[in-house]
């Protein structure tokens, strides 16, 4: 797979319900499906700690999310709104390790991808989200070799 992806650029992440543009002349190469999880700070007690996590249980807790305008932020806010609340976003950063640290220190709740767990084990539970919009797609995109989109 590495040879097929060479020259395709950095991986692109697409969150559920937030498809990106599909420009003509680009081909995409799927890399993986990456489950998204709810990181529950210890300060939240037993809220959001079932077999699958309910974001609604953390409605009154501060959140850390990616900056406004990103696909990740759009997805996360939509999940919270679908659960019936507007998240209290007190921290914004694209640094997912900082998201994890803020949760571990009890400052915020967060949605985190499984790929983060392979880079840095979490000191807090990462709970699976209910079925549906809970997996992001990671892929590369680049010009098609023959100039046509695939």
Tab-separated table of C-alpha atoms in Angstrom:
chain	number	residue	atom	x	y	z
A	1	UNK	CA	0.000	0.000	0.000
A	2	UNK	CA	2.854	2.385	0.702
A	3	UNK	CA	3.912	2.459	-2.969
A	4	UNK	CA	0.376	3.146	-4.108
A	5	UNK	CA	0.105	6.091	-1.691
A	6	UNK	CA	3.486	7.640	-2.496
A	7	UNK	CA	3.092	11.207	-3.649
A	8	UNK	CA	-0.515	11.410	-2.518
A	9	UNK	CA	0.133	13.847	0.316
A	10	UNK	CA	-0.902	13.769	3.939
A	11	UNK	CA	-3.811	11.644	5.110
A	12	UNK	CA	-7.232	13.282	5.061
A	13	UNK	CA	-9.804	12.679	7.786
A	14	UNK	CA	-13.510	12.670	7.061
A	15	UNK	CA	-15.942	12.678	9.966
A	16	UNK	CA	-19.395	11.050	9.859
A	17	UNK	CA	-22.007	13.305	8.310
A	18	UNK	CA	-19.389	15.829	7.139
A	19	UNK	CA	-18.231	14.632	3.720
A	20	UNK	CA	-15.622	16.785	2.072
A	21	UNK	CA	-15.614	17.954	-1.547
A	22	UNK	CA	-14.861	15.408	-4.275
A	23	UNK	CA	-13.000	17.437	-6.908
A	24	UNK	CA	-12.794	15.958	-10.395
A	25	UNK	CA	-9.391	14.530	-11.273
A	26	UNK	CA	-8.605	13.248	-7.760
A	27	UNK	CA	-8.476	9.664	-6.655
A	28	UNK	CA	-8.791	8.530	-3.075
A	29	UNK	CA	-7.068	5.645	-1.343
A	30	UNK	CA	-8.753	4.455	1.863
A	31	UNK	CA	-6.317	3.874	4.699
A	32	UNK	CA	-8.588	2.938	7.610
A	33	UNK	CA	-11.802	3.432	9.526
A	34	UNK	CA	-10.970	5.003	12.900
A	35	UNK	CA	-13.524	4.622	15.728
A	36	UNK	CA	-14.273	7.756	17.758
A	37	UNK	CA	-14.704	7.508	21.525
A	38	UNK	CA	-15.913	9.606	24.417
A	39	UNK	CA	-13.172	10.437	26.924
A	40	UNK	CA	-14.728	10.877	30.349
A	41	UNK	CA	-12.783	12.783	33.010
A	42	UNK	CA	-12.671	11.303	36.516
A	43	UNK	CA	-14.247	14.538	37.813
A	44	UNK	CA	-17.426	13.581	35.935
A	45	UNK	CA	-17.902	10.631	38.290
A	46	UNK	CA	-19.978	7.837	36.813
A	47	UNK	CA	-21.595	9.979	34.102
A	48	UNK	CA	-21.096	8.642	30.573
A	49	UNK	CA	-19.695	5.302	31.733
A	50	UNK	CA	-22.034	2.662	30.351
A	51	UNK	CA	-21.088	-0.046	27.850
A	52	UNK	CA	-21.494	2.715	25.294
A	53	UNK	CA	-21.100	6.313	26.317
A	54	UNK	CA	-23.886	8.817	26.258
A	55	UNK	CA	-22.604	12.316	25.514
A	56	UNK	CA	-25.797	13.683	27.097
A	57	UNK	CA	-24.508	12.525	30.504
A	58	UNK	CA	-21.768	15.168	30.155
A	59	UNK	CA	-24.042	18.012	29.061
A	60	UNK	CA	-23.049	20.251	31.976
A	61	UNK	CA	-19.345	19.454	31.839
A	62	UNK	CA	-16.724	21.584	30.010
A	63	UNK	CA	-15.491	20.228	26.658
A	64	UNK	CA	-12.333	20.429	24.561
A	65	UNK	CA	-12.834	20.356	20.787
A	66	UNK	CA	-10.999	21.223	17.614
A	67	UNK	CA	-11.374	24.833	16.406
A	68	UNK	CA	-14.547	26.144	14.783
A	69	UNK	CA	-14.679	25.527	11.042
A	70	UNK	CA	-13.030	22.074	11.193
A	71	UNK	CA	-14.860	18.897	10.214
A	72	UNK	CA	-14.048	17.411	13.621
A	73	UNK	CA	-15.690	20.337	15.418
A	74	UNK	CA	-18.752	20.236	13.172
A	75	UNK	CA	-19.167	16.502	13.860
A	76	UNK	CA	-18.622	16.839	17.637
A	77	UNK	CA	-21.109	19.693	18.021
A	78	UNK	CA	-23.649	17.755	15.927
A	79	UNK	CA	-23.264	14.710	18.213
A	80	UNK	CA	-23.870	16.891	21.263
A	81	UNK	CA	-26.858	18.648	19.680
A	82	UNK	CA	-28.323	15.291	18.627
A	83	UNK	CA	-28.003	14.278	22.296
A	84	UNK	CA	-30.037	17.346	23.251
A	85	UNK	CA	-27.490	19.879	24.490
A	86	UNK	CA	-25.122	22.601	23.361
A	87	UNK	CA	-21.552	21.759	24.469
A	88	UNK	CA	-19.731	24.172	26.775
A	89	UNK	CA	-16.508	24.341	24.727
A	90	UNK	CA	-13.919	25.896	26.999
A	91	UNK	CA	-10.807	24.706	25.152
A	92	UNK	CA	-10.005	24.662	21.410
A	93	UNK	CA	-6.950	23.039	19.859
A	94	UNK	CA	-6.026	20.713	17.006
A	95	UNK	CA	-3.561	18.915	19.322
A	96	UNK	CA	-5.339	15.675	20.256
A	97	UNK	CA	-2.706	14.827	22.867
A	98	UNK	CA	-3.644	18.075	24.600
A	99	UNK	CA	-7.300	17.002	24.404
A	100	UNK	CA	-6.313	13.789	26.180
A	101	UNK	CA	-4.285	15.624	28.840
A	102	UNK	CA	-7.171	18.023	29.562
A	103	UNK	CA	-9.460	15.025	30.107
A	104	UNK	CA	-6.890	13.246	32.289
A	105	UNK	CA	-6.539	16.367	34.439
A	106	UNK	CA	-10.324	16.603	34.822
A	107	UNK	CA	-10.692	19.894	32.953
A	108	UNK	CA	-12.855	18.709	30.040
A	109	UNK	CA	-14.630	15.888	28.255
A	110	UNK	CA	-13.612	15.078	24.674
A	111	UNK	CA	-14.214	12.910	21.637
A	112	UNK	CA	-10.989	11.113	20.690
A	113	UNK	CA	-10.057	8.774	17.810
A	114	UNK	CA	-8.676	5.286	18.445
A	115	UNK	CA	-5.511	6.169	16.518
A	116	UNK	CA	-4.554	8.367	19.455
A	117	UNK	CA	-4.518	5.308	21.729
A	118	UNK	CA	-1.778	3.717	19.663
A	119	UNK	CA	0.363	6.855	20.037
A	120	UNK	CA	-0.342	7.527	23.709
A	121	UNK	CA	-2.232	5.209	26.065
A	122	UNK	CA	-5.003	7.014	27.915
A	123	UNK	CA	-5.117	7.227	31.709
A	124	UNK	CA	-8.907	7.675	31.507
A	125	UNK	CA	-11.485	5.378	29.954
A	126	UNK	CA	-12.318	5.945	26.306
A	127	UNK	CA	-15.899	4.758	25.916
A	128	UNK	CA	-17.388	3.615	22.618
A	129	UNK	CA	-20.098	5.874	21.259
A	130	UNK	CA	-23.512	4.525	20.305
A	131	UNK	CA	-23.748	3.030	16.838
A	132	UNK	CA	-24.174	5.361	13.919
A	133	UNK	CA	-21.932	8.355	13.408
A	134	UNK	CA	-19.009	7.037	15.453
A	135	UNK	CA	-16.215	6.283	12.956
A	136	UNK	CA	-14.066	8.647	10.907
A	137	UNK	CA	-12.570	7.713	7.556
A	138	UNK	CA	-8.847	8.247	6.976
A	139	UNK	CA	-7.645	8.323	3.371
A	140	UNK	CA	-5.216	9.935	0.974
A	141	UNK	CA	-6.223	11.969	-2.063
A	142	UNK	CA	-4.200	12.927	-5.105
A	143	UNK	CA	-4.345	13.434	-8.825
A	144	UNK	CA	-5.438	10.384	-10.728
A	145	UNK	CA	-2.592	8.956	-12.791
A	146	UNK	CA	-4.626	9.100	-15.988
A	147	UNK	CA	-6.239	12.461	-15.122
A	148	UNK	CA	-9.685	11.025	-14.335
A	149	UNK	CA	-11.345	10.754	-10.950
A	150	UNK	CA	-11.914	7.368	-9.385
